[in-house]
mmCIF file of C-alpha atoms in Angstrom:
data_model
loop_
_atom_site.group_PDB
_atom_site.id
_atom_site.type_symbol
_atom_site.label_atom_id
_atom_site.label_comp_id
_atom_site.label_asym_id
_atom_site.label_seq_id
_atom_site.Cartn_x
_atom_site.Cartn_y
_atom_site.Cartn_z
ATOM 1 C CA MET A 24 205.819 211.482 44.856
ATOM 2 C CA GLN A 25 207.600 207.892 43.925
ATOM 3 C CA SER A 26 205.716 205.121 41.800
ATOM 4 C CA THR A 27 203.684 202.500 43.939
ATOM 5 C CA PHE A 28 206.222 199.901 41.673
ATOM 6 C CA PHE A 29 209.094 201.639 42.098
ATOM 7 C CA LEU A 30 207.938 201.939 46.244
ATOM 8 C CA TYR A 31 207.190 198.240 46.447
ATOM 9 C CA GLY A 32 210.394 197.182 44.303
ATOM 10 C CA SER A 33 212.352 198.752 46.773
ATOM 11 C CA LEU A 34 210.827 197.614 50.045
ATOM 12 C CA GLY A 35 210.912 194.026 48.277
ATOM 13 C CA LEU A 36 214.841 194.574 47.436
ATOM 14 C CA GLY A 37 214.929 195.491 51.177
ATOM 15 C CA VAL A 38 213.747 192.374 52.601
ATOM 16 C CA LEU A 39 215.666 190.560 50.452
ATOM 17 C CA PHE A 40 218.969 192.482 52.062
ATOM 18 C CA LEU A 41 217.358 192.098 55.301
ATOM 19 C CA SER A 42 216.950 188.053 54.915
ATOM 20 C CA THR A 43 221.005 188.218 54.911
ATOM 21 C CA SER A 44 220.676 188.889 58.676
ATOM 22 C CA ALA A 45 220.239 185.601 59.973
ATOM 23 C CA ILE A 46 223.089 184.192 57.936
ATOM 24 C CA PHE A 47 225.750 186.569 59.188
ATOM 25 C CA VAL A 48 224.325 185.731 62.650
ATOM 26 C CA LYS A 49 224.183 182.309 62.183
ATOM 27 C CA LEU A 50 228.297 182.474 61.241
ATOM 28 C CA ALA A 51 228.971 185.736 63.637
ATOM 29 C CA GLU A 52 231.015 183.976 67.028
ATOM 30 C CA ALA A 53 229.635 186.469 69.537
ATOM 31 C CA PRO A 54 226.307 187.200 72.068
ATOM 32 C CA SER A 55 223.653 188.419 70.224
ATOM 33 C CA GLY A 56 224.047 192.008 71.972
ATOM 34 C CA ILE A 57 227.453 192.745 70.620
ATOM 35 C CA ILE A 58 226.521 191.524 67.255
ATOM 36 C CA ALA A 59 223.503 193.920 67.560
ATOM 37 C CA PHE A 60 225.855 196.813 68.811
ATOM 38 C CA TYR A 61 228.824 196.613 66.147
ATOM 39 C CA ARG A 62 225.793 196.052 63.528
ATOM 40 C CA LEU A 63 225.005 199.477 64.306
ATOM 41 C CA LEU A 64 228.206 201.335 64.855
ATOM 42 C CA PHE A 65 229.384 200.026 61.470
ATOM 43 C CA THR A 66 226.191 201.396 60.142
ATOM 44 C CA LEU A 67 227.053 204.490 61.421
ATOM 45 C CA CYS A 68 230.654 204.118 60.055
ATOM 46 C CA PHE A 69 229.271 203.932 56.523
ATOM 47 C CA LEU A 70 226.768 206.188 56.853
ATOM 48 C CA THR A 71 228.674 209.179 58.426
ATOM 49 C CA PRO A 72 230.785 210.196 55.599
ATOM 50 C CA ALA A 73 227.578 209.931 53.369
ATOM 51 C CA LEU A 74 225.735 212.770 55.909
ATOM 52 C CA LEU A 75 228.927 214.763 55.572
ATOM 53 C CA TYR A 76 229.015 215.271 52.245
ATOM 54 C CA ARG A 77 224.961 216.265 51.808
ATOM 55 C CA LYS A 78 225.195 219.871 53.119
ATOM 56 C CA ASN A 79 221.439 219.948 53.171
ATOM 57 C CA GLU A 80 221.093 216.909 55.047
ATOM 58 C CA ARG A 81 224.118 217.727 57.313
ATOM 59 C CA GLU A 82 222.397 220.952 57.661
ATOM 60 C CA GLN A 83 218.931 219.296 59.053
ATOM 61 C CA LEU A 84 220.930 218.028 62.021
ATOM 62 C CA TYR A 85 221.777 221.419 63.309
ATOM 63 C CA GLN A 86 218.000 222.134 62.684
ATOM 64 C CA LEU A 87 216.482 220.003 64.612
ATOM 65 C CA ASP A 88 213.705 221.014 67.201
ATOM 66 C CA GLY A 89 213.181 219.740 70.321
ATOM 67 C CA ARG A 90 210.503 217.857 69.383
ATOM 68 C CA GLN A 91 212.090 216.373 66.458
ATOM 69 C CA ILE A 92 215.273 215.390 68.728
ATOM 70 C CA ARG A 93 212.853 213.917 71.643
ATOM 71 C CA LEU A 94 210.685 211.777 68.982
ATOM 72 C CA ALA A 95 214.395 210.601 66.970
ATOM 73 C CA VAL A 96 216.034 209.643 70.712
ATOM 74 C CA VAL A 97 212.651 207.701 71.031
ATOM 75 C CA SER A 98 212.283 206.064 67.930
ATOM 76 C CA GLY A 99 216.017 204.738 68.546
ATOM 77 C CA ALA A 100 215.746 203.596 71.694
ATOM 78 C CA LEU A 101 212.695 201.574 71.195
ATOM 79 C CA LEU A 102 215.252 199.512 68.477
ATOM 80 C CA ALA A 103 217.396 198.828 70.963
ATOM 81 C CA ILE A 104 215.262 198.118 73.842
ATOM 82 C CA HIS A 105 213.146 195.701 70.782
ATOM 83 C CA TRP A 106 216.362 193.785 70.086
ATOM 84 C CA VAL A 107 216.978 193.627 73.900
ATOM 85 C CA MET A 108 213.409 192.263 74.480
ATOM 86 C CA TRP A 109 214.081 189.805 71.569
ATOM 87 C CA PHE A 110 217.457 188.661 72.471
ATOM 88 C CA GLU A 111 216.314 187.946 75.985
ATOM 89 C CA SER A 112 213.704 186.107 75.121
ATOM 90 C CA LEU A 113 215.802 183.464 73.051
ATOM 91 C CA ARG A 114 217.355 182.416 76.318
ATOM 92 C CA TYR A 115 213.554 181.289 77.686
ATOM 93 C CA THR A 116 211.791 180.301 74.416
ATOM 94 C CA SER A 117 212.718 178.453 70.941
ATOM 95 C CA VAL A 118 213.734 180.684 67.987
ATOM 96 C CA ALA A 119 210.878 179.455 65.833
ATOM 97 C CA SER A 120 208.397 180.557 68.806
ATOM 98 C CA SER A 121 210.237 183.978 69.408
ATOM 99 C CA THR A 122 210.404 184.534 66.036
ATOM 100 C CA VAL A 123 206.718 184.102 64.791
ATOM 101 C CA LEU A 124 205.409 186.229 67.717
ATOM 102 C CA VAL A 125 207.587 188.946 66.605
ATOM 103 C CA SER A 126 206.265 188.472 63.051
ATOM 104 C CA LEU A 127 203.359 189.866 64.598
ATOM 105 C CA GLN A 128 204.113 193.088 64.235
ATOM 106 C CA PRO A 129 202.009 194.257 61.162
ATOM 107 C CA LEU A 130 199.073 193.665 63.793
ATOM 108 C CA PHE A 131 200.607 196.535 66.241
ATOM 109 C CA SER A 132 201.255 198.704 63.522
ATOM 110 C CA ILE A 133 197.696 198.666 62.749
ATOM 111 C CA LEU A 134 196.494 199.045 65.898
ATOM 112 C CA TRP A 135 199.381 202.111 66.646
ATOM 113 C CA GLY A 136 198.366 203.625 63.386
ATOM 114 C CA GLY A 137 194.905 203.433 64.019
ATOM 115 C CA LEU A 138 195.161 204.959 67.666
ATOM 116 C CA LEU A 139 197.204 207.298 67.103
ATOM 117 C CA LEU A 140 197.585 208.149 63.021
ATOM 118 C CA HIS A 141 193.887 207.664 62.488
ATOM 119 C CA GLU A 142 194.935 205.079 59.961
ATOM 120 C CA LYS A 143 192.664 202.345 58.147
ATOM 121 C CA VAL A 144 193.694 199.154 56.600
ATOM 122 C CA SER A 145 190.840 197.691 54.307
ATOM 123 C CA ARG A 146 189.478 194.231 54.604
ATOM 124 C CA GLN A 147 191.674 193.136 51.574
ATOM 125 C CA GLY A 148 194.745 194.281 53.725
ATOM 126 C CA MET A 149 193.554 192.407 56.570
ATOM 127 C CA ILE A 150 193.081 189.042 55.132
ATOM 128 C CA GLY A 151 196.559 189.524 53.406
ATOM 129 C CA VAL A 152 198.050 190.116 56.906
ATOM 130 C CA PHE A 153 196.162 187.469 58.332
ATOM 131 C CA LEU A 154 197.460 185.116 55.601
ATOM 132 C CA ALA A 155 201.082 186.171 56.098
ATOM 133 C CA ILE A 156 201.265 185.629 59.489
ATOM 134 C CA THR A 157 199.784 182.434 58.823
ATOM 135 C CA GLY A 158 202.953 181.191 57.273
ATOM 136 C CA SER A 159 204.440 182.426 59.688
ATOM 137 C CA VAL A 160 203.321 179.975 61.800
ATOM 138 C CA ILE A 161 203.247 177.209 60.116
ATOM 139 C CA ILE A 162 206.998 177.489 59.711
ATOM 140 C CA GLY A 163 207.907 177.693 63.109
ATOM 141 C CA TRP A 164 205.101 174.952 64.092
ATOM 142 C CA GLY A 165 206.465 172.028 65.555
ATOM 143 C CA ASP A 166 209.101 173.804 67.601
ATOM 144 C CA PHE A 167 207.104 175.459 70.084
ATOM 145 C CA GLN A 168 207.771 175.014 73.594
ATOM 146 C CA VAL A 169 205.050 174.952 76.530
ATOM 147 C CA SER A 170 206.713 175.896 80.173
ATOM 148 C CA GLY A 171 206.879 178.653 82.621
ATOM 149 C CA ALA A 172 209.969 179.747 81.337
ATOM 150 C CA ALA A 173 208.850 179.385 77.727
ATOM 151 C CA PHE A 174 205.960 181.845 78.220
ATOM 152 C CA TRP A 175 207.919 184.162 79.504
ATOM 153 C CA GLY A 176 210.158 184.108 76.996
ATOM 154 C CA ASP A 177 206.800 184.039 74.413
ATOM 155 C CA MET A 178 205.479 187.350 76.139
ATOM 156 C CA LEU A 179 208.833 189.263 75.817
ATOM 157 C CA SER A 180 208.985 188.344 72.076
ATOM 158 C CA PHE A 181 205.509 189.611 71.793
ATOM 159 C CA ALA A 182 206.230 192.652 73.688
ATOM 160 C CA SER A 183 209.143 193.282 71.315
ATOM 161 C CA ALA A 184 207.152 192.973 68.261
ATOM 162 C CA GLY A 185 204.947 195.955 69.372
ATOM 163 C CA VAL A 186 207.915 197.730 70.313
ATOM 164 C CA ILE A 187 209.569 197.584 66.436
ATOM 165 C CA SER A 188 205.869 198.600 65.420
ATOM 166 C CA LEU A 189 206.480 201.908 67.434
ATOM 167 C CA HIS A 190 210.065 202.570 66.684
ATOM 168 C CA PHE A 191 208.262 202.122 62.461
ATOM 169 C CA LEU A 192 205.752 204.511 63.658
ATOM 170 C CA PHE A 193 207.906 207.047 64.856
ATOM 171 C CA GLY A 194 209.827 206.751 62.041
ATOM 172 C CA GLN A 195 206.952 207.713 59.743
ATOM 173 C CA ILE A 196 206.626 210.508 61.691
ATOM 174 C CA LEU A 197 209.685 212.184 61.686
ATOM 175 C CA ARG A 198 210.431 210.829 57.989
ATOM 176 C CA LYS A 199 207.801 213.257 56.402
ATOM 177 C CA GLU A 200 210.023 216.189 57.918
ATOM 178 C CA LEU A 201 213.466 214.595 57.555
ATOM 179 C CA ASP A 202 215.340 213.220 54.967
ATOM 180 C CA VAL A 203 216.711 209.189 55.910
ATOM 181 C CA LEU A 204 220.378 209.802 56.636
ATOM 182 C CA PRO A 205 219.853 212.371 59.425
ATOM 183 C CA TYR A 206 216.938 210.671 60.965
ATOM 184 C CA THR A 207 218.890 207.578 60.626
ATOM 185 C CA ILE A 208 221.842 208.557 61.847
ATOM 186 C CA VAL A 209 220.063 210.080 65.238
ATOM 187 C CA CYS A 210 218.279 207.047 65.736
ATOM 188 C CA TYR A 211 221.358 204.572 65.260
ATOM 189 C CA SER A 212 223.393 206.525 67.465
ATOM 190 C CA VAL A 213 220.677 206.461 70.464
ATOM 191 C CA SER A 214 220.171 202.486 69.721
ATOM 192 C CA THR A 215 224.308 202.240 69.389
ATOM 193 C CA VAL A 216 224.706 203.762 72.961
ATOM 194 C CA CYS A 217 221.834 201.479 74.499
ATOM 195 C CA LEU A 218 223.197 198.576 73.267
ATOM 196 C CA ALA A 219 226.376 199.311 74.106
ATOM 197 C CA LEU A 220 225.252 199.710 77.886
ATOM 198 C CA TYR A 221 223.404 196.646 77.764
ATOM 199 C CA ALA A 222 226.195 194.723 76.830
ATOM 200 C CA LEU A 223 228.464 196.215 79.382
ATOM 201 C CA VAL A 224 225.887 195.690 82.005
ATOM 202 C CA SER A 225 225.429 191.543 80.519
ATOM 203 C CA GLY A 226 229.270 191.808 80.936
ATOM 204 C CA GLN A 227 229.721 191.009 77.184
ATOM 205 C CA ALA A 228 233.224 191.211 75.539
ATOM 206 C CA PHE A 229 234.002 193.595 73.309
ATOM 207 C CA THR A 230 236.858 192.236 71.485
ATOM 208 C CA GLY A 231 238.344 189.395 71.066
ATOM 209 C CA TYR A 232 236.868 187.752 68.332
ATOM 210 C CA SER A 233 237.388 186.128 64.747
ATOM 211 C CA LEU A 234 238.511 187.998 61.319
ATOM 212 C CA GLN A 235 235.236 186.061 60.178
ATOM 213 C CA THR A 236 233.091 187.649 62.736
ATOM 214 C CA TRP A 237 233.962 190.748 62.307
ATOM 215 C CA GLY A 238 233.355 190.409 58.474
ATOM 216 C CA CYS A 239 230.137 189.615 59.878
ATOM 217 C CA PHE A 240 229.232 192.332 61.551
ATOM 218 C CA SER A 241 230.437 194.157 58.695
ATOM 219 C CA GLY A 242 228.149 192.191 56.506
ATOM 220 C CA LEU A 243 225.133 193.219 58.927
ATOM 221 C CA ALA A 244 225.872 196.655 58.801
ATOM 222 C CA LEU A 245 226.132 196.497 54.848
ATOM 223 C CA PHE A 246 223.685 194.434 53.451
ATOM 224 C CA ALA A 247 221.041 193.480 56.304
ATOM 225 C CA THR A 248 221.048 197.135 57.680
ATOM 226 C CA VAL A 249 222.061 199.856 55.031
ATOM 227 C CA GLY A 250 220.607 197.682 52.143
ATOM 228 C CA GLY A 251 217.861 196.643 54.320
ATOM 229 C CA GLN A 252 216.136 198.526 57.494
ATOM 230 C CA CYS A 253 218.245 201.574 55.892
ATOM 231 C CA VAL A 254 215.625 201.134 53.121
ATOM 232 C CA PHE A 255 212.676 200.555 55.074
ATOM 233 C CA ASN A 256 213.497 203.975 57.164
ATOM 234 C CA LEU A 257 213.843 205.660 53.418
ATOM 235 C CA LEU A 258 210.308 204.270 52.245
ATOM 236 C CA LEU A 259 208.295 205.471 55.581
ATOM 237 C CA LYS A 260 208.721 208.969 53.916
ATOM 238 C CA TYR A 261 205.888 207.441 51.367
ATOM 239 C CA LEU A 262 204.249 204.067 52.943
ATOM 240 C CA PRO A 263 202.788 204.062 56.195
ATOM 241 C CA ALA A 264 204.330 201.592 58.968
ATOM 242 C CA THR A 265 201.870 199.095 58.635
ATOM 243 C CA ALA A 266 202.891 198.042 55.254
ATOM 244 C CA VAL A 267 206.753 198.580 55.829
ATOM 245 C CA THR A 268 206.070 195.966 58.916
ATOM 246 C CA MET A 269 204.051 193.469 56.243
ATOM 247 C CA GLY A 270 206.738 193.621 53.835
ATOM 248 C CA ILE A 271 209.152 192.644 56.683
ATOM 249 C CA LEU A 272 207.490 189.284 56.868
ATOM 250 C CA GLY A 273 209.125 188.114 53.401
ATOM 251 C CA GLU A 274 212.195 188.074 55.254
ATOM 252 C CA PRO A 275 211.518 184.071 56.507
ATOM 253 C CA VAL A 276 210.997 183.340 52.682
ATOM 254 C CA GLY A 277 214.384 185.325 51.933
ATOM 255 C CA THR A 278 216.160 183.656 54.658
ATOM 256 C CA ILE A 279 214.744 179.885 54.006
ATOM 257 C CA ILE A 280 215.917 180.518 50.244
ATOM 258 C CA LEU A 281 219.420 181.927 51.086
ATOM 259 C CA ALA A 282 220.130 178.972 53.746
ATOM 260 C CA TYR A 283 219.533 176.747 50.688
ATOM 261 C CA LEU A 284 221.972 178.224 48.561
ATOM 262 C CA ILE A 285 224.820 178.771 50.851
ATOM 263 C CA PHE A 286 224.515 175.936 53.116
ATOM 264 C CA GLY A 287 222.759 173.515 51.293
ATOM 265 C CA GLU A 288 220.027 172.856 53.790
ATOM 266 C CA SER A 289 216.953 171.644 52.884
ATOM 267 C CA ILE A 290 213.538 173.306 52.299
ATOM 268 C CA VAL A 291 211.114 171.073 53.596
ATOM 269 C CA LEU A 292 207.139 170.680 52.778
ATOM 270 C CA GLN A 293 206.144 172.748 56.264
ATOM 271 C CA GLN A 294 208.420 175.315 54.871
ATOM 272 C CA GLY A 295 207.436 175.548 51.666
ATOM 273 C CA LEU A 296 203.644 175.170 52.808
ATOM 274 C CA GLY A 297 204.606 178.571 54.986
ATOM 275 C CA MET A 298 206.052 180.460 51.970
ATOM 276 C CA LEU A 299 203.238 180.011 49.889
ATOM 277 C CA PHE A 300 201.136 181.350 52.337
ATOM 278 C CA ILE A 301 203.264 184.646 53.299
ATOM 279 C CA LEU A 302 203.487 185.228 49.588
ATOM 280 C CA SER A 303 200.136 184.806 49.230
ATOM 281 C CA GLY A 304 199.229 186.988 51.965
ATOM 282 C CA LEU A 305 201.898 189.872 50.570
ATOM 283 C CA TRP A 306 200.363 189.616 47.273
ATOM 284 C CA VAL A 307 196.756 190.362 48.610
ATOM 285 C CA TYR A 308 197.891 193.252 50.734
ATOM 286 C CA PHE A 309 199.926 194.814 48.436
ATOM 287 C CA SER A 310 197.663 194.156 45.248
ATOM 288 C CA LYS A 311 194.366 195.984 47.098
ATOM 289 C CA LYS A 312 193.378 198.917 45.074
ATOM 290 C CA LYS A 313 194.245 202.471 46.645
#
């Protein structure tokens, strides 16, 4: 069993890498569905050689039973569905509204964990969740839209938060039985196929992008996914899905800081206040007594 300091330190590092996602997406000149497709396809290209090199983990793929395969397929499909729903929400509502609503995933993780795994969150933990989500709302406040179309977009984003939390819940179950590489490769392979189908149905082109955009695809795979989401998959063996989704709420803080350092974007008072609430909420949640 890993130490608490190592686990939470790894979670924080994973969130930092995940925070690069918005930077690469902003620089990539491609549809969101294509970005997500190549993000996972390139991730598989990075991870598959590592799996082939590790005999014990490679053999786990051959020994998967029907239940494990079904759970991994569902987990991968849920990840793809989350991205598709979130991308579609951005067609109807503001980025701020969509981002804030998708950040509600810890609430869903608490719900699913309680209903399916009988997990409980302490009062202090709930206070931390409330503070962090409040920080996300503060950051996005002022860019919310009110209309019939915006409401539909908001509902899609809200639903995508529930979907991604289920993805992490299934991951938590499977990671008790599988090493991180077999689980991740099966899960991401399913997601890649689903996203390819989505891109085809949407009529999105798979080629014709600039060298910079291809570099962004690689950056998303190597940094945001291998360094970020794959670390979360690794931690699901030791931490509940609620703790992982709580950590992900720190992503806006990292993104704002990186945007300041890379693009020279100023950090306004509203963002600073939101960051303070998020960091306070994370501290309250993760400092709770076990």
